XYZ file of C-alpha atoms in Angstrom:
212
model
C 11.874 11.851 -5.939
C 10.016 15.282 -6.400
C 8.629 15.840 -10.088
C 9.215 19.195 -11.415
C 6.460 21.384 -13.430
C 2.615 23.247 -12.185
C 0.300 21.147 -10.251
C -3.128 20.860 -11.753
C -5.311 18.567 -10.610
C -8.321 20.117 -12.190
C -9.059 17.175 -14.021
C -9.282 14.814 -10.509
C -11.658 15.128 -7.828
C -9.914 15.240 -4.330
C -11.300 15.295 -1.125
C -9.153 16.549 1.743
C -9.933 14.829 4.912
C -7.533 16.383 7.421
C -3.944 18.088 8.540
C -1.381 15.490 9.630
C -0.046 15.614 12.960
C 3.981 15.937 12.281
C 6.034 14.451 9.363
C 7.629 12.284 11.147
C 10.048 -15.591 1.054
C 9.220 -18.494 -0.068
C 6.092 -19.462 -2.732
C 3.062 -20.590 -1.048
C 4.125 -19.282 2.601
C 0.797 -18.604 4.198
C 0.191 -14.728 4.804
C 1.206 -14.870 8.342
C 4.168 -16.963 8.037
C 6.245 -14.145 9.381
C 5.436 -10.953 10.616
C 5.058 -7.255 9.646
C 7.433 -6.117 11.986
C 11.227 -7.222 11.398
C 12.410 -10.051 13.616
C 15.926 -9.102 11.735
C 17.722 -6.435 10.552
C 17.792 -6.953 7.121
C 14.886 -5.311 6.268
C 15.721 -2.782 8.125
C 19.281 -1.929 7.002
C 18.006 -2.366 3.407
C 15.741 0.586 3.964
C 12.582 -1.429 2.675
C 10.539 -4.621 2.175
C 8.168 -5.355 -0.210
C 5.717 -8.354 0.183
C 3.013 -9.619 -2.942
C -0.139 -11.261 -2.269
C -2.304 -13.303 -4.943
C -5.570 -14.073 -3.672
C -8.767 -16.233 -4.935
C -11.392 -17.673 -3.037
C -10.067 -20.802 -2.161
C -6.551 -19.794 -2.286
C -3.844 -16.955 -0.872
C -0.313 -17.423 -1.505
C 2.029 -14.448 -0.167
C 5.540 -14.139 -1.193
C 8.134 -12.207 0.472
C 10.053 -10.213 -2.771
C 13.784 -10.942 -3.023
C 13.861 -10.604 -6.604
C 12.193 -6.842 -7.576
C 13.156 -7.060 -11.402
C 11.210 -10.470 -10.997
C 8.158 -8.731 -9.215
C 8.178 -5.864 -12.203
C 8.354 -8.451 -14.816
C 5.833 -10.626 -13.309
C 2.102 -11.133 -13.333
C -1.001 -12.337 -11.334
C -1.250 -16.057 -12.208
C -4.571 -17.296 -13.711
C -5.863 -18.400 -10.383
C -5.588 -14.948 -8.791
C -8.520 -12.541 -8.523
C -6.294 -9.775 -6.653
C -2.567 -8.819 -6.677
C -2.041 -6.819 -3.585
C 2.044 -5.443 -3.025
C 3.002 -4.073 -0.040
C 6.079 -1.891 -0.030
C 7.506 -0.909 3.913
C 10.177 1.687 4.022
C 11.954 3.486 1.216
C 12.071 2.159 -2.381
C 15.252 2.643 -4.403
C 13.958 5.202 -7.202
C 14.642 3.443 -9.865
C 12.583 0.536 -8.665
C 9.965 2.944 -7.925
C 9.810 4.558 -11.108
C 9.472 0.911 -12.151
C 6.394 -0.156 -10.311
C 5.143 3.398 -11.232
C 5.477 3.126 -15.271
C 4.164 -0.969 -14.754
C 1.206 -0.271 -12.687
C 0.490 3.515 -14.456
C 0.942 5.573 -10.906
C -0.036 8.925 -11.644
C 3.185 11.462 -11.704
C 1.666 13.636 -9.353
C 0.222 10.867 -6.873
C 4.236 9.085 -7.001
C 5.526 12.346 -5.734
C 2.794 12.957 -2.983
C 4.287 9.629 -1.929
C 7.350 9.885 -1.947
C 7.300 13.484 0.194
C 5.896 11.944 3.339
C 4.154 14.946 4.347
C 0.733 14.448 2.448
C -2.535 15.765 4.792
C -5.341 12.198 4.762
C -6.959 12.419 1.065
C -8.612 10.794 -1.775
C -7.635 11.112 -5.275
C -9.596 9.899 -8.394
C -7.575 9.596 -11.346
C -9.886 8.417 -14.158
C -9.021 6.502 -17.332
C -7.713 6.977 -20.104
C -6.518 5.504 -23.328
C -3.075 5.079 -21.936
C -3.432 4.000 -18.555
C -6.275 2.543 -16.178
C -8.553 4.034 -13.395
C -6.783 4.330 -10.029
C -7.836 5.702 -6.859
C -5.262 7.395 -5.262
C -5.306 7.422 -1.009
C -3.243 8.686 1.422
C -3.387 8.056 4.777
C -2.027 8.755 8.400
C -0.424 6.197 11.002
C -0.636 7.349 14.329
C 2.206 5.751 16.751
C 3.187 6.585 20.406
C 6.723 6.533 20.923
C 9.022 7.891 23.850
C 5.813 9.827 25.158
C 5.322 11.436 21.256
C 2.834 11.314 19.392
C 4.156 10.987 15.746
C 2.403 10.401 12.360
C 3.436 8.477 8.962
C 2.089 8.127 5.512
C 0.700 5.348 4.488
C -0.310 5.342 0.745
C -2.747 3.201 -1.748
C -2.901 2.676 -5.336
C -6.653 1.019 -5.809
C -7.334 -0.468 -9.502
C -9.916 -3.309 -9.940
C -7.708 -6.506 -9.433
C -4.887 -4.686 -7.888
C -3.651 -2.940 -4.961
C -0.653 -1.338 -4.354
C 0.459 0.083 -1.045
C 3.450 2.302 0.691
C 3.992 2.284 4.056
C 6.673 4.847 5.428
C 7.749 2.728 8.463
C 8.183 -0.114 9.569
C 5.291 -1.583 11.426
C 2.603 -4.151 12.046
C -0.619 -1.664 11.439
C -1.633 -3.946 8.740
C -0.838 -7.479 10.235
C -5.008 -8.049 11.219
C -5.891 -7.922 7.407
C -3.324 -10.576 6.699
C -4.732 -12.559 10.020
C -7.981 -12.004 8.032
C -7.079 -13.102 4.762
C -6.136 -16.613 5.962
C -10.186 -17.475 6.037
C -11.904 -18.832 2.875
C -15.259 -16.744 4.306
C -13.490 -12.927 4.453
C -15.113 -10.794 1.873
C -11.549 -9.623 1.184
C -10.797 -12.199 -1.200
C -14.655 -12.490 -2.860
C -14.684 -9.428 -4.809
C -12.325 -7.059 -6.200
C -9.463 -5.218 -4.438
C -11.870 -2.612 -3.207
C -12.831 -4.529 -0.371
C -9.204 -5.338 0.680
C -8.628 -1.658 0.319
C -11.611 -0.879 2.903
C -10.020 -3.603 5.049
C -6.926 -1.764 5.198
C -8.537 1.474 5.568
C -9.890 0.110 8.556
C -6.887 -1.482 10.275
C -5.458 1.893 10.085
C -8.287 3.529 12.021
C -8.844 0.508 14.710
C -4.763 1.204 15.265
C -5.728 5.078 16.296
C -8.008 3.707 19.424
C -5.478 2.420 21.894
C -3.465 5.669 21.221
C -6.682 8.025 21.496
């Protein structure tokens, strides 16, 4: 989905932070109840999956999305602190332009997204009358394959009680922050969504050691 029109981003600070190597379920399941890489193919010959966690202090509940006009139409129930969605794969547009107009995506950060070949940066779009603060962050997954190195985007939405992110393939990168969340004591689920964010920030770079 590319966006037509001049690129300003004048208005935003960004901070470039490197080139890319190559372009390359039920209620109240607890968040490891299955894992972030398919055991089927479903997922897989759907193109996507998207998974939403609600967490609180004393409670997660993570849901594996069958419904998405159900996710779109829904929101964080009273006892939630954070809503954190995790897309995998490829969105259908039209569902994307969905979460986008719901959660106020910037135009310009949706079609960074959804071109896959985005260098590591941070993007600060600030609020307004019409839409709240996000940070926008785009990041690199490093995976060794066949002897080759190759690199994915991986891309997060930050607001204050939400968290969106977009994860080109199909992999378990993140699967030690869900591990985490499962423990009253993790900071992840005190706060706001920034610490979840740092969390899976950091999952990210802790996956580039055993290929370093």
């Amino acid at each position: 989905m590319r966006r037509s029109g001049q690129r300003s981003r004048q208005a935003n600070r960004q901070i470039d932070l490197g080139r890319p190597i190559s372009r390359m379920p039920d209620q109240g399941l607890a968040p490891m109840a299955f894992s972030n890489t398919p055991s089927s193919g479903s997922d897989v010959d759907k193109g996507f999956r998207v998974t939403c966690t609600d967490l609180a202090v004393d409670r997660v509940v993570t849901t594996r999305v069958s419904d998405l006009d159900a996710l779109i139409l829904s929101h964080r129930p009273d006892w939630s602190k954070i809503r954190w969605i995790h897309v995998q794969g490829t969105l259908p547009e039209t569902v994307l332009d969905a979460l986008a107009t719901k959660y106020h995506l910037h135009a310009l950060a949706v079609e960074d997204l959804s071109s896959g070949d985005q260098r590591p940066k941070v993007e600060d779009f600030p609020e307004s009358a019409e839409a709240p603060g996000r940070l926008f962050i785009v990041a690199r997954e490093l995976v060794m394959r066949d002897a080759i190195l190759r690199s994915s985007q991986i891309n997060l939405f930050l607001g204050r009680n939400t968290l969106l992110t977009f994860q080109d393939r199909f992999t378990d990168v993140l699967e030690p922050v869900y591990k985490r969340l499962e423990f009253e004591n993790t900071r992840s689920r005190m706060t706001d969504a920034s610490l979840l964010c740092h969390a899976l920030l950091d999952a990210v770079v802790n996956s580039y050691f055993p290929v370093l």
